[in-house]
Amino acid sequence: MLSSSLEDYIEAIAVLAGDSGYVHASTISEYLSVKKSSVTAALRNLKKRNLIEYQPYKPFKLTLLGQERAIEILQRHTVLRDFFVHVLQIEMEQANLAACKIEHAIGADITEKLVDFVRDFKKERSI
Amino acid sequence: MLSSSLEDYIEAIAVLAGDSGYVHASTISEYLSVKKSSVTAALRNLKKRNLIEYQPYKPFKLTLLGQERAIEILQRHTVLRDFFVHVLQIEMEQANLAACKIEHAIGADITEKLVDFVRDFKKERSI
DNA sequence: ACAAAAAGTTAGAGGTGACTAACATAGTAT
DNA sequence: ATACTATGTTAGTCACCTCTAACTTTTTGT
């Protein structure tokens, strides 16, 4: 199982990856508001789980496995944000913050139902 | 700030309290599926924060402050469960499990909006 | 009341994940 | 090329939360 902390790192790498897919530790450090030494510890953990390609002192990128996990995580984030914005009418920025906190706790089943619900809701109201 | 672990203990105490308000450690231990020694550690922490009245080897209960926290926590649980059951049409048992996981991550703002939304949703459909 | 059983605590250890401070490597500019 | 700066890592510490095993207190039953 992937801890919510490691999911945050995966998500950050996916979000911050440029065209090459490579990201620097300091970029993650700023984005997640953690120290660089904490990033290093997380990178070692992610590498151990085959989720990133990583050599010390070098930029790194998600493996295919890591990309798969990132897609799941980002989908959960997106559906929650959409729900907050379109259904609960929360501001985008607040919605993103809230989605970050909750996304780790929802499973595939709820995500699926929520995706359907938000799609139908938008259709009904022609959004 | 209260960790999600401590919120679980607070919630358990509130749920398991009888008429007297008092609960035994072993009741919590079974309910949360943790060892009794873990309960002891949590109780010391909760007492330190003035959330329970507790003397070693004795049953314990929530303080007024603890009760206030419990009410907030239970409200978040309830609104999430209602949303899952009535809106997403998830089975009650599944909904309760999911609510347990997520309730720690939602704040007062989202809770409030969700309460309103679920109330309106039920009204519209005359549930 | 007193022995046995149940309930609760303590001590010690392990995993996670963050931090600081000191050190090492990489990139840049003259 | 070398010195400077930025970036990244290591070592050591701390907090949190759990566990097992051994011990203490309370409750129960005869």
PDB file of C-alpha atoms (C1' of nucleotides) in Angstrom:
ATOM      1  CA  MET A   1       0.000   0.000   0.000  1.00  0.00           C
ATOM      2  CA  LEU A   2       1.091   3.532  -0.761  1.00  0.00           C
ATOM      3  CA  SER A   3       0.983   6.056   2.082  1.00  0.00           C
ATOM      4  CA  SER A   4      -0.703   9.378   1.478  1.00  0.00           C
ATOM      5  CA  SER A   5       2.668  11.042   1.808  1.00  0.00           C
ATOM      6  CA  LEU A   6       4.122   9.002  -1.046  1.00  0.00           C
ATOM      7  CA  GLU A   7       1.003   9.655  -3.113  1.00  0.00           C
ATOM      8  CA  ASP A   8       1.648  13.356  -2.657  1.00  0.00           C
ATOM      9  CA  TYR A   9       5.146  12.921  -4.045  1.00  0.00           C
ATOM     10  CA  ILE A  10       3.894  10.878  -7.017  1.00  0.00           C
ATOM     11  CA  GLU A  11       1.270  13.479  -7.766  1.00  0.00           C
ATOM     12  CA  ALA A  12       3.775  16.301  -7.494  1.00  0.00           C
ATOM     13  CA  ILE A  13       6.178  14.580  -9.874  1.00  0.00           C
ATOM     14  CA  ALA A  14       3.378  14.053 -12.390  1.00  0.00           C
ATOM     15  CA  VAL A  15       2.188  17.638 -12.123  1.00  0.00           C
ATOM     16  CA  LEU A  16       5.634  19.207 -12.275  1.00  0.00           C
ATOM     17  CA  ALA A  17       7.143  17.026 -14.996  1.00  0.00           C
ATOM     18  CA  GLY A  18       8.026  18.954 -18.120  1.00  0.00           C
ATOM     19  CA  ASP A  19       8.126  17.533 -21.637  1.00  0.00           C
ATOM     20  CA  SER A  20      11.024  15.280 -20.741  1.00  0.00           C
ATOM     21  CA  GLY A  21       9.195  13.896 -17.721  1.00  0.00           C
ATOM     22  CA  TYR A  22      12.147  14.779 -15.508  1.00  0.00           C
ATOM     23  CA  VAL A  23      11.819  16.747 -12.302  1.00  0.00           C
ATOM     24  CA  HIS A  24      14.309  18.155  -9.801  1.00  0.00           C
ATOM     25  CA  ALA A  25      14.158  17.553  -6.073  1.00  0.00           C
ATOM     26  CA  SER A  26      14.064  21.262  -5.276  1.00  0.00           C
ATOM     27  CA  THR A  27      10.972  21.710  -7.447  1.00  0.00           C
ATOM     28  CA  ILE A  28       9.171  19.057  -5.408  1.00  0.00           C
ATOM     29  CA  SER A  29      10.501  20.531  -2.189  1.00  0.00           C
ATOM     30  CA  GLU A  30       8.946  23.921  -2.926  1.00  0.00           C
ATOM     31  CA  TYR A  31       5.717  22.510  -4.310  1.00  0.00           C
ATOM     32  CA  LEU A  32       5.038  20.298  -1.290  1.00  0.00           C
ATOM     33  CA  SER A  33       6.575  22.693   1.259  1.00  0.00           C
ATOM     34  CA  VAL A  34       8.940  20.084   2.639  1.00  0.00           C
ATOM     35  CA  LYS A  35      12.714  20.211   3.049  1.00  0.00           C
ATOM     36  CA  LYS A  36      14.941  18.764   0.360  1.00  0.00           C
ATOM     37  CA  SER A  37      16.193  16.095   2.721  1.00  0.00           C
ATOM     38  CA  SER A  38      12.628  14.891   3.098  1.00  0.00           C
ATOM     39  CA  VAL A  39      12.360  14.694  -0.678  1.00  0.00           C
ATOM     40  CA  THR A  40      15.513  12.568  -0.815  1.00  0.00           C
ATOM     41  CA  ALA A  41      14.031  10.130   1.702  1.00  0.00           C
ATOM     42  CA  ALA A  42      10.809   9.890  -0.305  1.00  0.00           C
ATOM     43  CA  LEU A  43      12.706   9.365  -3.565  1.00  0.00           C
ATOM     44  CA  ARG A  44      14.583   6.418  -2.111  1.00  0.00           C
ATOM     45  CA  ASN A  45      11.291   4.948  -1.000  1.00  0.00           C
ATOM     46  CA  LEU A  46       9.636   5.493  -4.375  1.00  0.00           C
ATOM     47  CA  LYS A  47      12.599   3.974  -6.175  1.00  0.00           C
ATOM     48  CA  LYS A  48      12.467   0.926  -3.907  1.00  0.00           C
ATOM     49  CA  ARG A  49       8.845   0.483  -5.024  1.00  0.00           C
ATOM     50  CA  ASN A  50       9.753   0.834  -8.675  1.00  0.00           C
ATOM     51  CA  LEU A  51       7.688   3.995  -9.051  1.00  0.00           C
ATOM     52  CA  ILE A  52      10.489   6.318 -10.192  1.00  0.00           C
ATOM     53  CA  GLU A  53      13.759   6.126 -12.087  1.00  0.00           C
ATOM     54  CA  TYR A  54      16.261   7.812  -9.867  1.00  0.00           C
ATOM     55  CA  GLN A  55      20.011   8.133  -9.448  1.00  0.00           C
ATOM     56  CA  PRO A  56      21.320  10.265  -6.547  1.00  0.00           C
ATOM     57  CA  TYR A  57      22.109  13.867  -7.487  1.00  0.00           C
ATOM     58  CA  LYS A  58      20.201  13.543 -10.773  1.00  0.00           C
ATOM     59  CA  PRO A  59      16.742  14.590 -11.855  1.00  0.00           C
ATOM     60  CA  PHE A  60      14.238  11.736 -11.869  1.00  0.00           C
ATOM     61  CA  LYS A  61      11.002  10.654 -13.529  1.00  0.00           C
ATOM     62  CA  LEU A  62       8.110   8.297 -13.043  1.00  0.00           C
ATOM     63  CA  THR A  63       8.384   4.737 -14.293  1.00  0.00           C
ATOM     64  CA  LEU A  64       5.472   3.312 -16.281  1.00  0.00           C
ATOM     65  CA  LEU A  65       4.175   1.855 -13.023  1.00  0.00           C
ATOM     66  CA  GLY A  66       4.550   5.260 -11.402  1.00  0.00           C
ATOM     67  CA  GLN A  67       2.652   6.895 -14.254  1.00  0.00           C
ATOM     68  CA  GLU A  68      -0.208   4.469 -13.786  1.00  0.00           C
ATOM     69  CA  ARG A  69      -0.424   5.331 -10.118  1.00  0.00           C
ATOM     70  CA  ALA A  70      -0.212   9.034 -10.962  1.00  0.00           C
ATOM     71  CA  ILE A  71      -3.148   8.759 -13.339  1.00  0.00           C
ATOM     72  CA  GLU A  72      -5.313   7.163 -10.654  1.00  0.00           C
ATOM     73  CA  ILE A  73      -4.312   9.771  -8.113  1.00  0.00           C
ATOM     74  CA  LEU A  74      -4.925  12.653 -10.499  1.00  0.00           C
ATOM     75  CA  GLN A  75      -8.301  11.271 -11.491  1.00  0.00           C
ATOM     76  CA  ARG A  76      -9.378  11.171  -7.866  1.00  0.00           C
ATOM     77  CA  HIS A  77      -8.126  14.704  -7.436  1.00  0.00           C
ATOM     78  CA  THR A  78      -9.950  15.911 -10.519  1.00  0.00           C
ATOM     79  CA  VAL A  79     -13.301  14.365  -9.736  1.00  0.00           C
ATOM     80  CA  LEU A  80     -13.236  15.737  -6.197  1.00  0.00           C
ATOM     81  CA  ARG A  81     -12.285  19.199  -7.404  1.00  0.00           C
ATOM     82  CA  ASP A  82     -15.062  19.117 -10.004  1.00  0.00           C
ATOM     83  CA  PHE A  83     -17.534  18.023  -7.388  1.00  0.00           C
ATOM     84  CA  PHE A  84     -16.520  20.840  -5.073  1.00  0.00           C
ATOM     85  CA  VAL A  85     -16.529  23.461  -7.815  1.00  0.00           C
ATOM     86  CA  HIS A  86     -19.624  22.485  -9.780  1.00  0.00           C
ATOM     87  CA  VAL A  87     -21.807  20.865  -7.163  1.00  0.00           C
ATOM     88  CA  LEU A  88     -20.864  22.547  -3.902  1.00  0.00           C
ATOM     89  CA  GLN A  89     -19.834  25.798  -5.610  1.00  0.00           C
ATOM     90  CA  ILE A  90     -16.537  26.159  -3.844  1.00  0.00           C
ATOM     91  CA  GLU A  91     -13.802  28.393  -5.278  1.00  0.00           C
ATOM     92  CA  MET A  92     -11.303  26.580  -7.482  1.00  0.00           C
ATOM     93  CA  GLU A  93      -8.339  27.224  -5.231  1.00  0.00           C
ATOM     94  CA  GLN A  94     -10.144  26.048  -2.101  1.00  0.00           C
ATOM     95  CA  ALA A  95     -11.469  23.095  -4.047  1.00  0.00           C
ATOM     96  CA  ASN A  96      -7.967  22.068  -5.046  1.00  0.00           C
ATOM     97  CA  LEU A  97      -6.730  22.295  -1.476  1.00  0.00           C
ATOM     98  CA  ALA A  98      -9.626  20.232  -0.195  1.00  0.00           C
ATOM     99  CA  ALA A  99      -9.208  17.660  -2.965  1.00  0.00           C
ATOM    100  CA  CYS A 100      -5.552  17.232  -1.982  1.00  0.00           C
ATOM    101  CA  LYS A 101      -6.544  16.365   1.555  1.00  0.00           C
ATOM    102  CA  ILE A 102      -9.337  13.971   0.694  1.00  0.00           C
ATOM    103  CA  GLU A 103      -8.089  12.225  -2.437  1.00  0.00           C
ATOM    104  CA  HIS A 104      -5.961   9.813  -0.415  1.00  0.00           C
ATOM    105  CA  ALA A 105      -8.951   8.530   1.450  1.00  0.00           C
ATOM    106  CA  ILE A 106     -11.307   7.639  -1.369  1.00  0.00           C
ATOM    107  CA  GLY A 107     -11.142   4.302  -3.123  1.00  0.00           C
ATOM    108  CA  ALA A 108     -11.828   3.198  -6.678  1.00  0.00           C
ATOM    109  CA  ASP A 109     -15.484   2.435  -5.954  1.00  0.00           C
ATOM    110  CA  ILE A 110     -16.364   5.867  -4.588  1.00  0.00           C
ATOM    111  CA  THR A 111     -14.312   7.571  -7.284  1.00  0.00           C
ATOM    112  CA  GLU A 112     -16.297   5.781  -9.952  1.00  0.00           C
ATOM    113  CA  LYS A 113     -19.673   6.653  -8.453  1.00  0.00           C
ATOM    114  CA  LEU A 114     -18.571  10.231  -7.971  1.00  0.00           C
ATOM    115  CA  VAL A 115     -17.412  10.491 -11.587  1.00  0.00           C
ATOM    116  CA  ASP A 116     -20.828   9.320 -12.770  1.00  0.00           C
ATOM    117  CA  PHE A 117     -22.650  11.620 -10.419  1.00  0.00           C
ATOM    118  CA  VAL A 118     -20.669  14.705 -11.400  1.00  0.00           C
ATOM    119  CA  ARG A 119     -21.078  13.910 -15.117  1.00  0.00           C
ATOM    120  CA  ASP A 120     -24.847  13.555 -14.748  1.00  0.00           C
ATOM    121  CA  PHE A 121     -25.069  16.657 -12.597  1.00  0.00           C
ATOM    122  CA  LYS A 122     -23.276  18.751 -15.206  1.00  0.00           C
ATOM    123  CA  LYS A 123     -25.389  17.291 -18.008  1.00  0.00           C
ATOM    124  CA  GLU A 124     -28.659  18.064 -16.202  1.00  0.00           C
ATOM    125  CA  ARG A 125     -27.612  21.646 -15.723  1.00  0.00           C
ATOM    126  CA  SER A 126     -25.922  21.932 -19.134  1.00  0.00           C
ATOM    127  CA  ILE A 127     -22.576  22.991 -17.691  1.00  0.00           C
TER     128      ILE A 127
ATOM    129  CA  MET B   1      -4.301  20.019  15.886  1.00  0.00           C
ATOM    130  CA  LEU B   2      -5.866  16.627  16.458  1.00  0.00           C
ATOM    131  CA  SER B   3      -4.463  13.695  14.491  1.00  0.00           C
ATOM    132  CA  SER B   4      -6.861  11.424  12.674  1.00  0.00           C
ATOM    133  CA  SER B   5      -5.870   8.660  15.063  1.00  0.00           C
ATOM    134  CA  LEU B   6      -6.945  10.680  18.085  1.00  0.00           C
ATOM    135  CA  GLU B   7     -10.153  11.671  16.313  1.00  0.00           C
ATOM    136  CA  ASP B   8     -10.877   7.968  15.907  1.00  0.00           C
ATOM    137  CA  TYR B   9     -10.501   7.478  19.646  1.00  0.00           C
ATOM    138  CA  ILE B  10     -12.740  10.449  20.434  1.00  0.00           C
ATOM    139  CA  GLU B  11     -15.375   9.189  18.041  1.00  0.00           C
ATOM    140  CA  ALA B  12     -15.182   5.682  19.490  1.00  0.00           C
ATOM    141  CA  ILE B  13     -15.600   6.956  23.036  1.00  0.00           C
ATOM    142  CA  ALA B  14     -18.642   9.001  21.990  1.00  0.00           C
ATOM    143  CA  VAL B  15     -20.193   6.086  20.119  1.00  0.00           C
ATOM    144  CA  LEU B  16     -19.520   3.504  22.818  1.00  0.00           C
ATOM    145  CA  ALA B  17     -20.411   5.587  25.853  1.00  0.00           C
ATOM    146  CA  GLY B  18     -23.419   4.271  27.756  1.00  0.00           C
ATOM    147  CA  ASP B  19     -25.803   6.371  29.823  1.00  0.00           C
ATOM    148  CA  SER B  20     -23.068   7.203  32.325  1.00  0.00           C
ATOM    149  CA  GLY B  21     -20.762   8.373  29.558  1.00  0.00           C
ATOM    150  CA  TYR B  22     -18.049   6.040  30.819  1.00  0.00           C
ATOM    151  CA  VAL B  23     -16.199   3.600  28.582  1.00  0.00           C
ATOM    152  CA  HIS B  24     -13.643   0.852  29.197  1.00  0.00           C
ATOM    153  CA  ALA B  25     -10.340   0.586  27.366  1.00  0.00           C
ATOM    154  CA  SER B  26     -11.056  -2.920  26.147  1.00  0.00           C
ATOM    155  CA  THR B  27     -14.280  -1.736  24.486  1.00  0.00           C
ATOM    156  CA  ILE B  28     -12.301   0.825  22.508  1.00  0.00           C
ATOM    157  CA  SER B  29      -9.608  -1.728  21.773  1.00  0.00           C
ATOM    158  CA  GLU B  30     -12.082  -4.096  20.117  1.00  0.00           C
ATOM    159  CA  TYR B  31     -14.006  -1.365  18.325  1.00  0.00           C
ATOM    160  CA  LEU B  32     -10.924   0.178  16.740  1.00  0.00           C
ATOM    161  CA  SER B  33      -9.049  -3.108  16.312  1.00  0.00           C
ATOM    162  CA  VAL B  34      -5.994  -1.907  18.184  1.00  0.00           C
ATOM    163  CA  LYS B  35      -4.215  -3.414  21.169  1.00  0.00           C
ATOM    164  CA  LYS B  36      -5.068  -2.266  24.662  1.00  0.00           C
ATOM    165  CA  SER B  37      -1.601  -0.801  25.108  1.00  0.00           C
ATOM    166  CA  SER B  38      -2.254   1.451  22.136  1.00  0.00           C
ATOM    167  CA  VAL B  39      -5.471   2.582  23.786  1.00  0.00           C
ATOM    168  CA  THR B  40      -3.544   3.453  26.949  1.00  0.00           C
ATOM    169  CA  ALA B  41      -1.134   5.589  24.957  1.00  0.00           C
ATOM    170  CA  ALA B  42      -3.997   7.373  23.234  1.00  0.00           C
ATOM    171  CA  LEU B  43      -5.802   7.968  26.540  1.00  0.00           C
ATOM    172  CA  ARG B  44      -2.733   9.657  28.003  1.00  0.00           C
ATOM    173  CA  ASN B  45      -2.560  11.867  24.958  1.00  0.00           C
ATOM    174  CA  LEU B  46      -6.262  12.739  25.097  1.00  0.00           C
ATOM    175  CA  LYS B  47      -6.048  13.517  28.791  1.00  0.00           C
ATOM    176  CA  LYS B  48      -3.066  15.791  28.163  1.00  0.00           C
ATOM    177  CA  ARG B  49      -5.269  17.698  25.729  1.00  0.00           C
ATOM    178  CA  ASN B  50      -8.125  17.935  28.204  1.00  0.00           C
ATOM    179  CA  LEU B  51     -10.426  15.876  26.028  1.00  0.00           C
ATOM    180  CA  ILE B  52     -11.120  13.073  28.497  1.00  0.00           C
ATOM    181  CA  GLU B  53     -11.342  12.551  32.241  1.00  0.00           C
ATOM    182  CA  TYR B  54      -9.106   9.631  32.961  1.00  0.00           C
ATOM    183  CA  GLN B  55      -7.371   7.939  35.861  1.00  0.00           C
ATOM    184  CA  PRO B  56      -5.217   4.873  35.159  1.00  0.00           C
ATOM    185  CA  TYR B  57      -7.019   1.544  35.590  1.00  0.00           C
ATOM    186  CA  LYS B  58     -10.399   3.285  35.591  1.00  0.00           C
ATOM    187  CA  PRO B  59     -13.053   3.756  32.964  1.00  0.00           C
ATOM    188  CA  PHE B  60     -13.020   7.227  31.415  1.00  0.00           C
ATOM    189  CA  LYS B  61     -15.311   9.716  29.683  1.00  0.00           C
ATOM    190  CA  LEU B  62     -15.183  12.756  27.469  1.00  0.00           C
ATOM    191  CA  THR B  63     -14.817  16.192  29.024  1.00  0.00           C
ATOM    192  CA  LEU B  64     -17.119  18.951  27.797  1.00  0.00           C
ATOM    193  CA  LEU B  65     -14.369  19.959  25.390  1.00  0.00           C
ATOM    194  CA  GLY B  66     -14.107  16.346  24.227  1.00  0.00           C
ATOM    195  CA  GLN B  67     -17.850  16.195  23.713  1.00  0.00           C
ATOM    196  CA  GLU B  68     -17.717  19.272  21.533  1.00  0.00           C
ATOM    197  CA  ARG B  69     -15.049  17.704  19.392  1.00  0.00           C
ATOM    198  CA  ALA B  70     -17.018  14.470  19.231  1.00  0.00           C
ATOM    199  CA  ILE B  71     -20.086  16.291  17.964  1.00  0.00           C
ATOM    200  CA  GLU B  72     -18.104  17.875  15.130  1.00  0.00           C
ATOM    201  CA  ILE B  73     -16.518  14.570  14.218  1.00  0.00           C
ATOM    202  CA  LEU B  74     -19.822  12.710  14.271  1.00  0.00           C
ATOM    203  CA  GLN B  75     -21.498  15.381  12.196  1.00  0.00           C
ATOM    204  CA  ARG B  76     -18.839  15.018   9.521  1.00  0.00           C
ATOM    205  CA  HIS B  77     -19.266  11.279   9.632  1.00  0.00           C
ATOM    206  CA  THR B  78     -23.041  11.522   9.355  1.00  0.00           C
ATOM    207  CA  VAL B  79     -23.138  13.945   6.466  1.00  0.00           C
ATOM    208  CA  LEU B  80     -20.637  11.906   4.492  1.00  0.00           C
ATOM    209  CA  ARG B  81     -22.529   8.691   5.146  1.00  0.00           C
ATOM    210  CA  ASP B  82     -25.793  10.353   4.099  1.00  0.00           C
ATOM    211  CA  PHE B  83     -24.186  11.664   0.956  1.00  0.00           C
ATOM    212  CA  PHE B  84     -22.858   8.224   0.066  1.00  0.00           C
ATOM    213  CA  VAL B  85     -26.116   6.459   0.827  1.00  0.00           C
ATOM    214  CA  HIS B  86     -28.654   8.899  -0.594  1.00  0.00           C
ATOM    215  CA  VAL B  87     -26.744  10.577  -3.378  1.00  0.00           C
ATOM    216  CA  LEU B  88     -24.226   8.002  -4.545  1.00  0.00           C
ATOM    217  CA  GLN B  89     -26.429   5.063  -3.541  1.00  0.00           C
ATOM    218  CA  ILE B  90     -23.767   3.143  -1.708  1.00  0.00           C
ATOM    219  CA  GLU B  91     -24.706   0.454   0.821  1.00  0.00           C
ATOM    220  CA  MET B  92     -24.912   1.684   4.410  1.00  0.00           C
ATOM    221  CA  GLU B  93     -22.076  -0.482   5.664  1.00  0.00           C
ATOM    222  CA  GLN B  94     -19.728   0.541   2.858  1.00  0.00           C
ATOM    223  CA  ALA B  95     -20.814   4.136   3.339  1.00  0.00           C
ATOM    224  CA  ASN B  96     -19.900   4.022   7.018  1.00  0.00           C
ATOM    225  CA  LEU B  97     -16.487   2.570   6.271  1.00  0.00           C
ATOM    226  CA  ALA B  98     -15.803   5.197   3.633  1.00  0.00           C
ATOM    227  CA  ALA B  99     -17.021   7.988   5.903  1.00  0.00           C
ATOM    228  CA  CYS B 100     -14.579   6.825   8.604  1.00  0.00           C
ATOM    229  CA  LYS B 101     -11.697   7.178   6.201  1.00  0.00           C
ATOM    230  CA  ILE B 102     -12.643  10.543   4.791  1.00  0.00           C
ATOM    231  CA  GLU B 103     -14.150  12.391   7.749  1.00  0.00           C
ATOM    232  CA  HIS B 104     -10.710  13.364   9.056  1.00  0.00           C
ATOM    233  CA  ALA B 105      -9.892  15.189   5.880  1.00  0.00           C
ATOM    234  CA  ILE B 106     -12.881  17.491   5.510  1.00  0.00           C
ATOM    235  CA  GLY B 107     -13.086  20.835   7.230  1.00  0.00           C
ATOM    236  CA  ALA B 108     -15.961  22.852   8.627  1.00  0.00           C
ATOM    237  CA  ASP B 109     -16.518  24.720   5.358  1.00  0.00           C
ATOM    238  CA  ILE B 110     -16.965  21.621   3.215  1.00  0.00           C
ATOM    239  CA  THR B 111     -19.036  19.929   5.895  1.00  0.00           C
ATOM    240  CA  GLU B 112     -21.425  22.853   5.926  1.00  0.00           C
ATOM    241  CA  LYS B 113     -21.835  22.951   2.153  1.00  0.00           C
ATOM    242  CA  LEU B 114     -22.290  19.219   2.060  1.00  0.00           C
ATOM    243  CA  VAL B 115     -24.956  19.339   4.761  1.00  0.00           C
ATOM    244  CA  ASP B 116     -26.897  21.901   2.718  1.00  0.00           C
ATOM    245  CA  PHE B 117     -26.479  19.965  -0.478  1.00  0.00           C
ATOM    246  CA  VAL B 118     -27.633  16.672   0.998  1.00  0.00           C
ATOM    247  CA  ARG B 119     -30.624  18.340   2.656  1.00  0.00           C
ATOM    248  CA  ASP B 120     -31.692  19.956  -0.626  1.00  0.00           C
ATOM    249  CA  PHE B 121     -31.098  16.749  -2.539  1.00  0.00           C
ATOM    250  CA  LYS B 122     -33.335  14.786  -0.193  1.00  0.00           C
ATOM    251  CA  LYS B 123     -36.003  17.478  -0.283  1.00  0.00           C
ATOM    252  CA  GLU B 124     -36.072  17.568  -4.087  1.00  0.00           C
ATOM    253  CA  ARG B 125     -36.566  13.856  -4.240  1.00  0.00           C
ATOM    254  CA  SER B 126     -38.843  13.736  -1.226  1.00  0.00           C
ATOM    255  CA  ILE B 127     -36.714  11.226   0.654  1.00  0.00           C
TER     256      ILE B 127
ATOM    257  C1'  DA C   1     -11.495 -13.412  51.712  1.00  0.00           C
ATOM    258  C1'  DC C   2      -8.741 -15.074  48.465  1.00  0.00           C
ATOM    259  C1'  DA C   3      -7.423 -17.269  44.243  1.00  0.00           C
ATOM    260  C1'  DA C   4      -8.194 -17.042  39.348  1.00  0.00           C
ATOM    261  C1'  DA C   5      -9.470 -14.408  35.463  1.00  0.00           C
ATOM    262  C1'  DA C   6     -10.020 -10.152  33.196  1.00  0.00           C
ATOM    263  C1'  DA C   7      -8.633  -5.629  32.406  1.00  0.00           C
ATOM    264  C1'  DG C   8      -5.153  -2.152  32.119  1.00  0.00           C
ATOM    265  C1'  DT C   9      -0.285  -0.374  32.158  1.00  0.00           C
ATOM    266  C1'  DT C  10       4.706  -0.165  31.292  1.00  0.00           C
ATOM    267  C1'  DA C  11       8.886  -0.917  28.829  1.00  0.00           C
ATOM    268  C1'  DG C  12      11.065  -1.655  24.716  1.00  0.00           C
ATOM    269  C1'  DA C  13      11.151  -1.882  19.721  1.00  0.00           C
ATOM    270  C1'  DG C  14       9.876  -0.865  14.808  1.00  0.00           C
ATOM    271  C1'  DG C  15       7.963   1.841  10.915  1.00  0.00           C
ATOM    272  C1'  DT C  16       6.991   6.346   8.903  1.00  0.00           C
ATOM    273  C1'  DG C  17       7.959  10.900   7.898  1.00  0.00           C
ATOM    274  C1'  DA C  18       9.310  15.255   9.039  1.00  0.00           C
ATOM    275  C1'  DC C  19      13.306  18.457  10.588  1.00  0.00           C
ATOM    276  C1'  DT C  20      18.347  20.656  11.127  1.00  0.00           C
ATOM    277  C1'  DA C  21      23.141  20.843  10.285  1.00  0.00           C
ATOM    278  C1'  DA C  22      26.979  19.359   7.979  1.00  0.00           C
ATOM    279  C1'  DC C  23      28.778  17.536   3.876  1.00  0.00           C
ATOM    280  C1'  DA C  24      29.047  16.303  -1.281  1.00  0.00           C
ATOM    281  C1'  DT C  25      28.031  17.024  -6.088  1.00  0.00           C
ATOM    282  C1'  DA C  26      26.623  19.686 -10.102  1.00  0.00           C
ATOM    283  C1'  DG C  27      26.195  23.791 -12.695  1.00  0.00           C
ATOM    284  C1'  DT C  28      27.766  28.503 -13.791  1.00  0.00           C
ATOM    285  C1'  DA C  29      30.468  32.422 -14.540  1.00  0.00           C
ATOM    286  C1'  DT C  30      34.690  34.777 -14.930  1.00  0.00           C
TER     287       DT C  30
ATOM    288  C1'  DA D   1      40.324  25.983 -14.798  1.00  0.00           C
ATOM    289  C1'  DT D   2      38.762  27.422 -10.658  1.00  0.00           C
ATOM    290  C1'  DA D   3      35.969  29.347  -7.477  1.00  0.00           C
ATOM    291  C1'  DC D   4      31.244  30.299  -6.365  1.00  0.00           C
ATOM    292  C1'  DT D   5      26.460  29.061  -6.004  1.00  0.00           C
ATOM    293  C1'  DA D   6      22.789  26.048  -6.240  1.00  0.00           C
ATOM    294  C1'  DT D   7      21.309  21.599  -5.612  1.00  0.00           C
ATOM    295  C1'  DG D   8      21.188  17.202  -3.374  1.00  0.00           C
ATOM    296  C1'  DT D   9      22.506  13.772   0.297  1.00  0.00           C
ATOM    297  C1'  DT D  10      23.756  11.971   4.908  1.00  0.00           C
ATOM    298  C1'  DA D  11      23.569  11.582   9.789  1.00  0.00           C
ATOM    299  C1'  DG D  12      21.255  12.353  13.769  1.00  0.00           C
ATOM    300  C1'  DT D  13      16.980  13.793  16.196  1.00  0.00           C
ATOM    301  C1'  DC D  14      12.116  13.897  17.181  1.00  0.00           C
ATOM    302  C1'  DA D  15       7.111  12.959  17.135  1.00  0.00           C
ATOM    303  C1'  DC D  16       3.499   9.811  16.231  1.00  0.00           C
ATOM    304  C1'  DC D  17       1.345   5.388  16.349  1.00  0.00           C
ATOM    305  C1'  DT D  18       1.463   0.772  16.573  1.00  0.00           C
ATOM    306  C1'  DC D  19       2.997  -3.789  18.399  1.00  0.00           C
ATOM    307  C1'  DT D  20       4.613  -7.705  21.926  1.00  0.00           C
ATOM    308  C1'  DA D  21       5.768  -9.270  26.398  1.00  0.00           C
ATOM    309  C1'  DA D  22       5.901  -8.757  31.102  1.00  0.00           C
ATOM    310  C1'  DC D  23       3.850  -6.769  34.982  1.00  0.00           C
ATOM    311  C1'  DT D  24       0.037  -4.560  38.042  1.00  0.00           C
ATOM    312  C1'  DT D  25      -4.558  -3.611  39.343  1.00  0.00           C
ATOM    313  C1'  DT D  26      -9.378  -4.666  39.432  1.00  0.00           C
ATOM    314  C1'  DT D  27     -13.162  -7.737  39.219  1.00  0.00           C
ATOM    315  C1'  DT D  28     -15.338 -12.181  39.728  1.00  0.00           C
ATOM    316  C1'  DG D  29     -16.549 -16.555  41.644  1.00  0.00           C
ATOM    317  C1'  DT D  30     -16.491 -19.869  45.201  1.00  0.00           C
TER     318       DT D  30
END
